[in-house]
Amino acid sequence: MLVTQYFLKDLFKGKTVFVTGGGSGINLGVAKNFAALGANIAICGRSQEKLNAAAADLRAFGTKVCAVSADVRDSAALEAAFEQSKAELGAMDVLVCGAAGNFLAPAEKLSANGFKTVIDIDLLGSFNATHKAFEQLKETRGTILYISAGMAYIPHAFQVHVGAAKAGIDMMMKNIALEWGRFGIRANSIVPGSIEETEGLKRLSDPAEKEKLVAAVPLLRTGTVDDIGQLAAFLSSPLASYITGCVVVCDGGQNLPGSALFNATAELVLRAQHG
Ligand code: HXC
Ligand code: NAP
């Protein structure tokens, strides 16, 4: 965990960070980075067992933790979770909307309910959290981070549901930044690249092909949950107090070879011309 080497250890002391989907993966990594910087952490997800294990990890940082089961599709459950976290930890200073669902499915085989399920968890779930967090964030002049994905702006095969959901999240983020700036609330999206040892990467890529995946990343490595946690800490800190409405990509440049086929052809032409 490198974040404490570069930020003041008490940067978020006395602050409350609520992470939806914070029981695992990237979101738990984000929560740990905030905990390392002194924040009290609230997490929600569907599995209380998973949340309890994550809470034990988070408490090891010496911070207060509230781990409460809530499905982000259930607005009332989310409201109750936010009330509980406010009662235990104080009003929310940072909301991280990270809960998401994903699977590979060819568009022609994906059922309407399959499409809707991902829209409901990712997009509607992020709206529910944003909407229910408003009063607390207004009180603290807080900040919102949405965990988006590259599918929001580059089409990926078998990800029609995810592309639509995450693109919706990024546009919602901009609307929220526009409307709630007057309350001192900032909103930004983080776009992680391929983050190692996560459920998302497990579901979407073949471990046997990892070398090829890495070779397509200009920085020649997969990302870590701490890469995302460090960015989340920066974007929520006073260092970023004039940054709102932004989609910040943290992917080692993975999105850049979008024109890979063109580039490969151009390289052949160049070689033919110049040897
Ligand atoms: C096709 C599928 C499917 C699959 C589910 N469905 N899995 N369709 N292929 N593999 C369809 C079902 O058939 C059903 O439609 C509908 O989706 C709802 O399915 P349920 O199982 O009832 O949904 P639910 O229990 O709510 O679970 C949600 C879930 C599940 C998304 C389907 O996988 C889940 O809980 N995921 C959470 C963890 C996760 O996905 N983590 C990765 C996040 S990574 P019908 O028509 O049959 O009723 C990420 C981006 C990664 O988001 C980017 C990496 C680079
Ligand atoms: P993950 O560990 O599966 O994280 C998703 C979390 O959301 C889980 O803890 C899950 O817990 C929770 N969740 C799912 N459905 C929920 C619901 N309906 N209500 C409440 N919580 C729910 O996967 P991950 O790969 O780390 O992904 C985390 C975030 O990063 C996601 O937003 C994903 O889109 C994004 N992302 C990941 C990658 C990557 O490389 N992994 C790349 C780009 C973007 P429960 O199952 O207990 O509910």
Tab-separated table of C-alpha atoms and ligand atoms in Angstrom:
chain	number	residue	atom	x	y	z
A	1	MET	CA	0.000	0.000	0.000
A	2	LEU	CA	1.911	3.016	-1.260
A	3	VAL	CA	-0.676	5.700	-0.677
A	4	THR	CA	0.592	6.666	2.789
A	5	GLN	CA	4.063	7.308	1.404
A	6	TYR	CA	2.772	10.161	-0.716
A	7	PHE	CA	-0.206	11.606	1.162
A	8	LEU	CA	-0.472	12.825	4.739
A	9	LYS	CA	-1.463	9.835	6.874
A	10	ASP	CA	-4.383	11.734	8.394
A	11	LEU	CA	-5.614	13.280	5.116
A	12	PHE	CA	-9.091	11.815	5.638
A	13	LYS	CA	-9.106	11.637	9.439
A	14	GLY	CA	-12.612	12.260	10.763
A	15	LYS	CA	-14.103	11.858	7.278
A	16	THR	CA	-16.593	9.204	6.264
A	17	VAL	CA	-16.302	7.335	2.974
A	18	PHE	CA	-19.177	5.125	1.783
A	19	VAL	CA	-18.312	2.568	-0.905
A	20	THR	CA	-21.116	0.653	-2.632
A	21	GLY	CA	-19.920	-2.799	-3.620
A	22	GLY	CA	-17.060	-2.255	-1.149
A	23	GLY	CA	-16.862	-5.887	-0.033
A	24	SER	CA	-14.406	-6.988	-2.720
A	25	GLY	CA	-12.049	-6.219	-5.574
A	26	ILE	CA	-11.347	-2.709	-6.757
A	27	ASN	CA	-13.917	-1.155	-4.453
A	28	LEU	CA	-12.397	-2.809	-1.385
A	29	GLY	CA	-8.970	-1.635	-2.596
A	30	VAL	CA	-10.349	1.903	-2.788
A	31	ALA	CA	-11.818	1.576	0.709
A	32	LYS	CA	-8.459	0.348	2.068
A	33	ASN	CA	-6.602	3.312	0.612
A	34	PHE	CA	-9.048	5.707	2.300
A	35	ALA	CA	-8.768	3.715	5.554
A	36	ALA	CA	-4.969	3.968	5.368
A	37	LEU	CA	-5.406	7.733	5.248
A	38	GLY	CA	-7.563	7.790	8.375
A	39	ALA	CA	-11.107	7.722	6.973
A	40	ASN	CA	-13.968	5.874	8.607
A	41	ILE	CA	-15.426	3.463	6.080
A	42	ALA	CA	-18.928	2.257	5.283
A	43	ILE	CA	-19.444	-0.501	2.725
A	44	CYS	CA	-22.494	-2.202	1.303
A	45	GLY	CA	-23.160	-5.190	-0.939
A	46	ARG	CA	-25.566	-8.102	-1.073
A	47	SER	CA	-23.523	-10.674	0.836
A	48	GLN	CA	-23.174	-9.872	4.547
A	49	GLU	CA	-20.540	-12.618	4.863
A	50	LYS	CA	-18.338	-10.933	2.261
A	51	LEU	CA	-18.847	-7.565	3.934
A	52	ASN	CA	-17.881	-8.952	7.340
A	53	ALA	CA	-14.590	-10.310	5.973
A	54	ALA	CA	-13.859	-6.984	4.256
A	55	ALA	CA	-14.740	-5.082	7.436
A	56	ALA	CA	-12.180	-7.117	9.397
A	57	ASP	CA	-9.494	-6.171	6.835
A	58	LEU	CA	-10.500	-2.517	7.019
A	59	ARG	CA	-10.530	-2.417	10.836
A	60	ALA	CA	-6.870	-3.488	10.758
A	61	PHE	CA	-6.143	0.098	9.663
A	62	GLY	CA	-7.496	1.276	13.016
A	63	THR	CA	-10.554	2.987	11.577
A	64	LYS	CA	-14.259	2.637	12.346
A	65	VAL	CA	-16.170	0.480	9.870
A	66	CYS	CA	-19.871	0.070	9.150
A	67	ALA	CA	-20.645	-2.934	6.934
A	68	VAL	CA	-24.279	-3.177	6.018
A	69	SER	CA	-26.020	-5.402	3.526
A	70	ALA	CA	-27.971	-3.491	0.859
A	71	ASP	CA	-28.747	-4.138	-2.798
A	72	VAL	CA	-28.197	-0.905	-4.745
A	73	ARG	CA	-31.302	-1.722	-6.806
A	74	ASP	CA	-33.340	-1.297	-3.627
A	75	SER	CA	-33.505	2.395	-2.926
A	76	ALA	CA	-35.093	1.949	0.514
A	77	ALA	CA	-32.392	-0.519	1.616
A	78	LEU	CA	-29.747	1.929	0.470
A	79	GLU	CA	-31.408	4.765	2.372
A	80	ALA	CA	-31.411	2.658	5.544
A	81	ALA	CA	-27.724	1.794	5.015
A	82	PHE	CA	-26.854	5.481	4.618
A	83	GLU	CA	-28.791	6.344	7.793
A	84	GLN	CA	-26.962	3.617	9.700
A	85	SER	CA	-23.575	4.765	8.476
A	86	LYS	CA	-24.401	8.384	9.387
A	87	ALA	CA	-25.442	7.309	12.891
A	88	GLU	CA	-22.280	5.235	13.400
A	89	LEU	CA	-19.664	7.270	11.522
A	90	GLY	CA	-21.093	10.731	10.831
A	91	ALA	CA	-22.298	12.306	7.583
A	92	MET	CA	-20.754	11.003	4.387
A	93	ASP	CA	-17.895	13.052	2.901
A	94	VAL	CA	-17.194	10.740	-0.036
A	95	LEU	CA	-19.542	8.418	-1.890
A	96	VAL	CA	-17.953	5.825	-4.166
A	97	CYS	CA	-20.446	4.148	-6.515
A	98	GLY	CA	-18.673	0.901	-7.314
A	99	ALA	CA	-21.328	-1.823	-7.220
A	100	ALA	CA	-21.590	-3.514	-10.607
A	101	GLY	CA	-22.405	-6.713	-12.413
A	102	ASN	CA	-20.846	-8.083	-15.565
A	103	PHE	CA	-20.724	-11.143	-17.795
A	104	LEU	CA	-19.848	-11.764	-21.426
A	105	ALA	CA	-22.862	-12.206	-23.683
A	106	PRO	CA	-23.307	-11.831	-27.446
A	107	ALA	CA	-25.904	-9.102	-28.061
A	108	GLU	CA	-28.198	-11.424	-30.026
A	109	LYS	CA	-28.243	-13.937	-27.174
A	110	LEU	CA	-28.608	-11.505	-24.288
A	111	SER	CA	-32.160	-11.461	-22.907
A	112	ALA	CA	-33.937	-8.201	-22.177
A	113	ASN	CA	-33.753	-9.090	-18.493
A	114	GLY	CA	-30.016	-9.753	-18.745
A	115	PHE	CA	-29.519	-6.283	-20.278
A	116	LYS	CA	-31.834	-4.709	-17.697
A	117	THR	CA	-30.096	-6.437	-14.783
A	118	VAL	CA	-26.771	-4.762	-15.536
A	119	ILE	CA	-28.448	-1.405	-16.206
A	120	ASP	CA	-30.309	-1.768	-12.889
A	121	ILE	CA	-27.198	-2.590	-10.826
A	122	ASP	CA	-24.688	-0.253	-12.465
A	123	LEU	CA	-26.665	2.747	-13.703
A	124	LEU	CA	-29.846	2.786	-11.635
A	125	GLY	CA	-27.899	1.589	-8.579
A	126	SER	CA	-25.467	4.494	-8.969
A	127	PHE	CA	-28.391	6.905	-9.343
A	128	ASN	CA	-30.099	5.471	-6.244
A	129	ALA	CA	-26.929	5.927	-4.203
A	130	THR	CA	-26.327	9.444	-5.542
A	131	HIS	CA	-29.921	10.485	-4.901
A	132	LYS	CA	-30.086	9.072	-1.372
A	133	ALA	CA	-26.669	10.520	-0.443
A	134	PHE	CA	-27.570	14.067	-1.475
A	135	GLU	CA	-28.502	15.489	1.944
A	136	GLN	CA	-25.388	14.086	3.618
A	137	LEU	CA	-23.098	15.271	0.817
A	138	LYS	CA	-24.709	18.710	0.870
A	139	GLU	CA	-24.017	18.890	4.601
A	140	THR	CA	-20.322	17.991	4.160
A	141	ARG	CA	-19.823	19.632	0.723
A	142	GLY	CA	-18.670	16.169	-0.226
A	143	THR	CA	-17.596	14.376	-3.359
A	144	ILE	CA	-18.832	11.480	-5.494
A	145	LEU	CA	-16.708	9.016	-7.455
A	146	TYR	CA	-18.231	6.665	-9.994
A	147	ILE	CA	-16.302	3.526	-10.947
A	148	SER	CA	-16.861	3.401	-14.680
A	149	ALA	CA	-15.156	1.214	-17.320
A	150	GLY	CA	-13.570	1.551	-20.755
A	151	MET	CA	-16.730	0.012	-22.223
A	152	ALA	CA	-18.353	3.433	-21.666
A	153	TYR	CA	-16.493	4.981	-24.557
A	154	ILE	CA	-14.910	2.164	-26.582
A	155	PRO	CA	-17.212	-0.607	-27.810
A	156	HIS	CA	-16.100	-4.025	-26.523
A	157	ALA	CA	-17.456	-7.278	-27.973
A	158	PHE	CA	-20.123	-9.026	-25.869
A	159	GLN	CA	-20.457	-6.030	-23.561
A	160	VAL	CA	-23.480	-4.205	-25.007
A	161	HIS	CA	-25.170	-4.123	-21.587
A	162	VAL	CA	-22.065	-2.884	-19.753
A	163	GLY	CA	-21.225	-0.248	-22.392
A	164	ALA	CA	-24.721	1.198	-22.143
A	165	ALA	CA	-24.696	1.152	-18.333
A	166	LYS	CA	-21.261	2.693	-17.853
A	167	ALA	CA	-21.771	5.336	-20.587
A	168	GLY	CA	-24.969	6.260	-18.747
A	169	ILE	CA	-23.041	6.558	-15.496
A	170	ASP	CA	-20.478	8.919	-17.013
A	171	MET	CA	-23.182	11.190	-18.436
A	172	MET	CA	-25.081	11.096	-15.150
A	173	MET	CA	-21.846	12.076	-13.405
A	174	LYS	CA	-21.555	15.155	-15.635
A	175	ASN	CA	-25.165	16.150	-14.971
A	176	ILE	CA	-24.643	15.778	-11.218
A	177	ALA	CA	-21.407	17.800	-11.367
A	178	LEU	CA	-23.276	20.522	-13.260
A	179	GLU	CA	-26.288	20.625	-10.943
A	180	TRP	CA	-24.662	20.082	-7.553
A	181	GLY	CA	-21.545	22.233	-7.933
A	182	ARG	CA	-23.526	25.038	-6.286
A	183	PHE	CA	-23.779	22.881	-3.145
A	184	GLY	CA	-20.032	22.366	-3.134
A	185	ILE	CA	-20.465	18.758	-4.264
A	186	ARG	CA	-17.950	17.469	-6.824
A	187	ALA	CA	-18.504	14.405	-9.026
A	188	ASN	CA	-15.986	12.513	-11.156
A	189	SER	CA	-15.649	9.111	-12.804
A	190	ILE	CA	-12.693	6.759	-12.632
A	191	VAL	CA	-12.146	4.374	-15.531
A	192	PRO	CA	-9.968	1.465	-14.407
A	193	GLY	CA	-8.127	-0.563	-17.033
A	194	SER	CA	-7.507	-4.294	-16.599
A	195	ILE	CA	-7.034	-4.659	-12.867
A	196	GLU	CA	-5.303	-7.851	-11.736
A	197	GLU	CA	-6.798	-10.311	-9.261
A	198	THR	CA	-10.348	-8.997	-9.653
A	199	GLU	CA	-13.649	-10.656	-10.401
A	200	GLY	CA	-14.122	-8.378	-13.409
A	201	LEU	CA	-10.907	-9.443	-15.101
A	202	LYS	CA	-11.594	-13.089	-14.218
A	203	ARG	CA	-14.959	-12.908	-15.944
A	204	LEU	CA	-13.743	-11.135	-19.072
A	205	SER	CA	-10.309	-12.503	-19.864
A	206	ASP	CA	-8.482	-15.802	-20.177
A	207	PRO	CA	-5.538	-16.029	-17.734
A	208	ALA	CA	-3.647	-18.085	-20.331
A	209	GLU	CA	-3.711	-15.019	-22.605
A	210	LYS	CA	-2.379	-12.619	-19.970
A	211	GLU	CA	0.846	-11.957	-21.906
A	212	LYS	CA	-1.111	-10.733	-24.924
A	213	LEU	CA	-3.268	-8.542	-22.717
A	214	VAL	CA	-0.226	-6.980	-21.075
A	215	ALA	CA	1.529	-6.481	-24.423
A	216	ALA	CA	-1.404	-4.309	-25.533
A	217	VAL	CA	-0.966	-1.957	-22.568
A	218	PRO	CA	1.548	0.832	-23.330
A	219	LEU	CA	2.873	0.705	-19.747
A	220	LEU	CA	3.258	-3.071	-20.168
A	221	ARG	CA	1.512	-4.171	-16.989
A	222	THR	CA	-1.954	-4.798	-15.655
A	223	GLY	CA	-3.284	-2.401	-13.036
A	224	THR	CA	-3.636	-2.988	-9.304
A	225	VAL	CA	-6.442	-2.080	-6.966
A	226	ASP	CA	-4.030	0.380	-5.336
A	227	ASP	CA	-3.612	2.220	-8.665
A	228	ILE	CA	-7.326	2.931	-8.468
A	229	GLY	CA	-7.315	3.560	-4.703
A	230	GLN	CA	-4.592	6.188	-5.016
A	231	LEU	CA	-6.495	8.007	-7.758
A	232	ALA	CA	-9.678	7.875	-5.682
A	233	ALA	CA	-7.836	9.398	-2.721
A	234	PHE	CA	-6.408	12.180	-4.881
A	235	LEU	CA	-9.754	13.004	-6.529
A	236	SER	CA	-11.489	13.182	-3.135
A	237	SER	CA	-8.778	15.296	-1.522
A	238	PRO	CA	-8.389	19.078	-1.342
A	239	LEU	CA	-5.667	18.676	-4.003
A	240	ALA	CA	-8.511	18.117	-6.476
A	241	SER	CA	-10.874	20.780	-5.135
A	242	TYR	CA	-11.345	22.396	-8.578
A	243	ILE	CA	-11.822	19.109	-10.449
A	244	THR	CA	-15.400	18.121	-11.185
A	245	GLY	CA	-17.277	16.571	-14.103
A	246	CYS	CA	-14.214	14.631	-15.303
A	247	VAL	CA	-13.780	11.087	-16.538
A	248	VAL	CA	-10.306	10.079	-15.377
A	249	VAL	CA	-8.849	7.056	-17.128
A	250	CYS	CA	-6.394	4.927	-15.120
A	251	ASP	CA	-5.462	2.122	-17.508
A	252	GLY	CA	-1.747	2.340	-18.313
A	253	GLY	CA	-2.757	3.671	-21.737
A	254	GLN	CA	-4.720	0.543	-22.627
A	255	ASN	CA	-7.315	2.588	-24.520
A	256	LEU	CA	-4.744	4.236	-26.781
A	257	PRO	CA	-4.237	1.483	-29.389
A	258	GLY	CA	-7.897	1.923	-30.389
A	259	SER	CA	-6.668	2.222	-33.960
A	260	ALA	CA	-4.501	-0.896	-33.580
A	261	LEU	CA	-5.487	-2.397	-36.918
A	262	PHE	CA	-4.734	0.869	-38.732
A	263	ASN	CA	-1.446	1.206	-36.851
A	264	ALA	CA	-0.374	-2.325	-37.773
A	265	THR	CA	-1.112	-1.654	-41.456
A	266	ALA	CA	0.630	1.731	-41.312
A	267	GLU	CA	3.697	0.094	-39.797
A	268	LEU	CA	3.858	-2.368	-42.713
A	269	VAL	CA	3.605	0.520	-45.202
A	270	LEU	CA	6.282	2.475	-43.328
A	271	ARG	CA	8.600	-0.543	-43.318
A	272	ALA	CA	8.049	-1.052	-47.049
A	273	GLN	CA	8.882	2.631	-47.659
A	274	HIS	CA	11.900	2.944	-45.407
A	275	GLY	CA	13.020	-0.595	-44.741
B	1	HXC	C1	-26.150	-14.270	-20.326
B	1	HXC	C2	-26.900	-13.875	-18.174
B	1	HXC	C3	-25.654	-14.297	-17.645
B	1	HXC	C4	-24.636	-14.722	-18.573
B	1	HXC	C5	-26.947	-13.740	-15.987
B	1	HXC	N1	-27.653	-13.536	-17.117
B	1	HXC	N2	-25.717	-14.185	-16.282
B	1	HXC	N3	-27.142	-13.840	-19.489
B	1	HXC	N4	-24.935	-14.678	-19.897
B	1	HXC	N5	-23.435	-15.121	-18.145
B	1	HXC	C6	-29.051	-13.119	-17.211
B	1	HXC	C7	-29.975	-14.176	-16.583
B	1	HXC	O1	-30.216	-15.232	-17.484
B	1	HXC	C8	-31.219	-13.335	-16.276
B	1	HXC	O2	-31.985	-13.090	-17.426
B	1	HXC	C9	-30.620	-11.999	-15.866
B	1	HXC	O3	-29.286	-11.932	-16.438
B	1	HXC	C10	-30.527	-11.829	-14.354
B	1	HXC	O4	-29.777	-12.928	-13.838
B	1	HXC	P1	-29.703	-13.211	-12.263
B	1	HXC	O5	-28.721	-14.305	-12.062
B	1	HXC	O6	-31.078	-13.385	-11.718
B	1	HXC	O7	-29.156	-11.806	-11.728
B	1	HXC	P2	-28.615	-11.393	-10.299
B	1	HXC	O8	-28.772	-12.528	-9.309
B	1	HXC	O9	-29.202	-10.096	-9.974
B	1	HXC	O10	-27.021	-11.263	-10.537
B	1	HXC	C11	-26.463	-10.228	-11.262
B	1	HXC	C12	-25.354	-10.717	-12.218
B	1	HXC	C13	-24.293	-11.556	-11.462
B	1	HXC	C14	-24.749	-9.487	-12.856
B	1	HXC	C15	-25.991	-11.576	-13.301
B	1	HXC	O11	-23.313	-12.011	-12.364
B	1	HXC	C16	-23.657	-10.836	-10.322
B	1	HXC	O12	-24.174	-10.854	-9.208
B	1	HXC	N6	-22.502	-10.128	-10.538
B	1	HXC	C17	-21.815	-9.337	-9.471
B	1	HXC	C18	-20.324	-9.533	-9.511
B	1	HXC	C19	-19.697	-9.051	-10.821
B	1	HXC	O13	-20.285	-9.233	-11.896
B	1	HXC	N7	-18.484	-8.520	-10.725
B	1	HXC	C20	-17.741	-8.066	-11.881
B	1	HXC	C21	-17.851	-6.607	-12.034
B	1	HXC	S1	-16.663	-6.150	-13.272
B	1	HXC	P3	-33.310	-14.008	-17.772
B	1	HXC	O14	-33.799	-13.465	-19.073
B	1	HXC	O15	-32.827	-15.429	-17.870
B	1	HXC	O16	-34.272	-13.791	-16.651
B	1	HXC	C22	-17.289	-4.996	-14.294
B	1	HXC	C23	-16.456	-4.410	-15.434
B	1	HXC	C24	-15.193	-5.148	-15.673
B	1	HXC	O17	-18.361	-4.605	-14.118
B	1	HXC	C25	-14.349	-4.575	-16.762
B	1	HXC	C26	-13.070	-5.401	-16.827
B	1	HXC	C27	-12.059	-4.953	-17.813
B	2	NAP	P1	-16.273	-7.272	-7.825
B	2	NAP	O1	-15.252	-7.650	-6.808
B	2	NAP	O2	-17.270	-8.286	-8.211
B	2	NAP	O3	-17.008	-5.951	-7.325
B	2	NAP	C1	-18.369	-5.698	-7.482
B	2	NAP	C2	-18.975	-5.513	-6.100
B	2	NAP	O4	-20.324	-5.039	-6.256
B	2	NAP	C3	-19.030	-6.802	-5.288
B	2	NAP	O5	-18.498	-6.571	-4.003
B	2	NAP	C4	-20.518	-7.130	-5.199
B	2	NAP	O6	-20.825	-7.718	-3.927
B	2	NAP	C5	-21.152	-5.758	-5.367
B	2	NAP	N1	-22.475	-5.823	-5.969
B	2	NAP	C6	-22.839	-6.465	-7.095
B	2	NAP	N2	-24.144	-6.320	-7.309
B	2	NAP	C7	-24.609	-5.542	-6.297
B	2	NAP	C8	-25.889	-5.045	-5.956
B	2	NAP	N3	-26.952	-5.299	-6.711
B	2	NAP	N4	-26.015	-4.279	-4.839
B	2	NAP	C9	-24.933	-4.016	-4.052
B	2	NAP	N5	-23.697	-4.467	-4.330
B	2	NAP	C10	-23.549	-5.228	-5.433
B	2	NAP	O7	-15.586	-6.821	-9.183
B	2	NAP	P2	-14.415	-5.789	-9.589
B	2	NAP	O8	-13.830	-6.347	-10.822
B	2	NAP	O9	-13.545	-5.453	-8.459
B	2	NAP	O10	-15.265	-4.497	-10.030
B	2	NAP	C11	-15.415	-3.365	-9.201
B	2	NAP	C12	-15.793	-2.147	-10.019
B	2	NAP	O11	-14.750	-1.837	-10.950
B	2	NAP	C13	-17.050	-2.319	-10.854
B	2	NAP	O12	-17.766	-1.099	-10.894
B	2	NAP	C14	-16.507	-2.628	-12.226
B	2	NAP	O13	-17.419	-2.317	-13.244
B	2	NAP	C15	-15.282	-1.738	-12.262
B	2	NAP	N6	-14.243	-2.127	-13.232
B	2	NAP	C16	-13.510	-3.257	-13.017
B	2	NAP	C17	-12.464	-3.550	-13.870
B	2	NAP	C18	-11.563	-4.734	-13.617
B	2	NAP	O14	-10.536	-4.897	-14.274
B	2	NAP	N7	-11.873	-5.584	-12.678
B	2	NAP	C19	-12.205	-2.729	-14.967
B	2	NAP	C20	-13.011	-1.622	-15.180
B	2	NAP	C21	-14.013	-1.319	-14.297
B	2	NAP	P3	-22.076	-8.718	-3.718
B	2	NAP	O15	-21.966	-9.757	-4.785
B	2	NAP	O16	-21.908	-9.232	-2.320
B	2	NAP	O17	-23.308	-7.876	-3.856
